[in-house]
Short mmCIF file of C-alpha atoms in Angstrom, two decimals:
data_model
loop_
_atom_site.label_atom_id
_atom_site.label_comp_id
_atom_site.label_asym_id
_atom_site.label_seq_id
_atom_site.Cartn_x
_atom_site.Cartn_y
_atom_site.Cartn_z
CA UNK S 1 5.03 16.61 -27.82
CA UNK S 2 7.56 14.77 -27.74
CA UNK S 3 6.45 12.34 -24.72
CA UNK S 4 3.19 12.30 -26.26
CA UNK S 5 4.24 10.42 -29.67
CA UNK S 6 7.87 8.42 -28.39
CA UNK S 7 6.34 8.18 -24.84
CA UNK S 8 10.15 7.67 -23.13
CA UNK S 9 11.58 5.36 -25.21
CA UNK S 10 14.94 7.33 -25.31
CA UNK S 11 17.17 3.92 -25.48
CA UNK S 12 15.82 3.13 -28.91
CA UNK S 13 15.18 7.08 -30.35
CA UNK S 14 19.32 6.74 -29.38
CA UNK S 15 19.44 3.24 -30.99
CA UNK S 16 18.00 4.99 -34.07
CA UNK S 17 20.29 8.47 -34.13
CA UNK S 18 23.54 5.63 -34.21
CA UNK S 19 22.28 3.40 -36.40
CA UNK S 20 21.22 6.22 -39.10
CA UNK S 21 25.26 7.76 -38.41
CA UNK S 22 26.38 4.76 -38.71
CA UNK S 23 24.93 3.97 -42.29
CA UNK S 24 25.09 8.11 -43.13
CA UNK S 25 29.22 7.02 -42.38
CA UNK S 26 29.12 3.69 -44.30
CA UNK S 27 27.49 5.66 -47.20
CA UNK S 28 30.00 8.39 -46.88
CA UNK S 29 32.55 6.33 -47.08
CA UNK S 30 31.84 3.81 -50.13
CA UNK S 31 30.57 7.09 -52.58
CA UNK S 32 34.33 8.38 -52.13
CA UNK S 33 35.91 5.21 -51.78
CA UNK S 34 34.37 4.46 -55.66
CA UNK S 35 35.29 8.61 -56.90
CA UNK S 36 31.63 9.84 -56.71
CA UNK S 37 31.82 13.44 -55.75
CA UNK S 38 28.79 13.89 -53.86
CA UNK S 39 29.60 11.84 -50.57
CA UNK S 40 27.67 14.23 -48.78
CA UNK S 41 24.43 13.41 -50.06
CA UNK S 42 24.59 9.88 -50.44
CA UNK S 43 25.30 10.24 -46.34
CA UNK S 44 22.78 12.47 -45.76
CA UNK S 45 20.22 10.49 -47.24
CA UNK S 46 21.32 7.37 -45.97
CA UNK S 47 20.60 9.28 -42.19
CA UNK S 48 17.20 10.22 -43.15
CA UNK S 49 15.47 7.34 -44.13
CA UNK S 50 17.36 5.36 -41.81
CA UNK S 51 15.24 8.08 -39.26
CA UNK S 52 12.33 7.78 -41.71
CA UNK S 53 12.24 4.34 -41.50
CA UNK S 54 13.24 3.11 -37.46
CA UNK S 55 10.62 6.04 -36.25
CA UNK S 56 7.77 4.65 -38.97
CA UNK S 57 8.49 1.22 -37.66
CA UNK S 58 8.82 0.94 -33.80
CA UNK S 59 6.92 -0.36 -31.83
CA UNK S 60 4.34 2.01 -30.18
CA UNK S 61 2.13 0.62 -28.21
CA UNK S 62 -0.25 1.71 -26.65
CA UNK S 63 -1.73 5.40 -27.24
CA UNK S 64 -0.73 7.87 -23.98
CA UNK S 65 -4.30 9.71 -24.54
CA UNK S 66 -2.36 12.91 -24.58
CA UNK S 67 -3.45 15.66 -26.95
CA UNK S 68 -0.44 16.79 -29.22
CA UNK S 69 -2.26 20.33 -30.04
CA UNK S 70 -2.41 23.21 -28.46
CA UNK S 71 -5.67 23.96 -29.15
CA UNK S 72 -6.02 27.65 -27.23
CA UNK S 73 -3.29 28.54 -30.76
CA UNK S 74 -4.82 27.14 -33.15
CA UNK S 75 -8.76 26.71 -32.61
CA UNK S 76 -8.88 30.77 -33.32
CA UNK S 77 -6.89 30.44 -36.34
CA UNK S 78 -8.62 27.49 -38.13
CA UNK S 79 -11.67 28.81 -37.09
CA UNK S 80 -11.55 32.45 -38.87
CA UNK S 81 -9.81 30.62 -41.68
CA UNK S 82 -13.09 27.77 -42.25
CA UNK S 83 -15.50 30.73 -41.35
CA UNK S 84 -15.28 32.06 -45.40
CA UNK S 85 -14.67 28.94 -46.88
CA UNK S 86 -16.92 26.42 -44.82
CA UNK S 87 -19.64 28.69 -44.56
CA UNK S 88 -20.93 28.30 -48.35
CA UNK S 89 -20.35 32.22 -48.34
CA UNK S 90 -18.11 33.32 -51.27
CA UNK S 91 -14.57 34.62 -49.87
#
């Protein structure tokens, strides 16, 4: 699934991770400097938001055409769940 989504963009993911670490460290240092006792929380928030935005706005390029779901493990469970709920019968 990882290679289907990111298509071997390891350099971009490394740059995103390093940027998130730097911004998280800056947030922690700034929070400590102003006397905020929640520096670790701000560090985690900055790291998470940077990662989410970095992956959201990356240039994905063309679709790989690979399916990211394992149909052998998902299909039986979904069919069983949907059989009682989607057929119009009361469960």
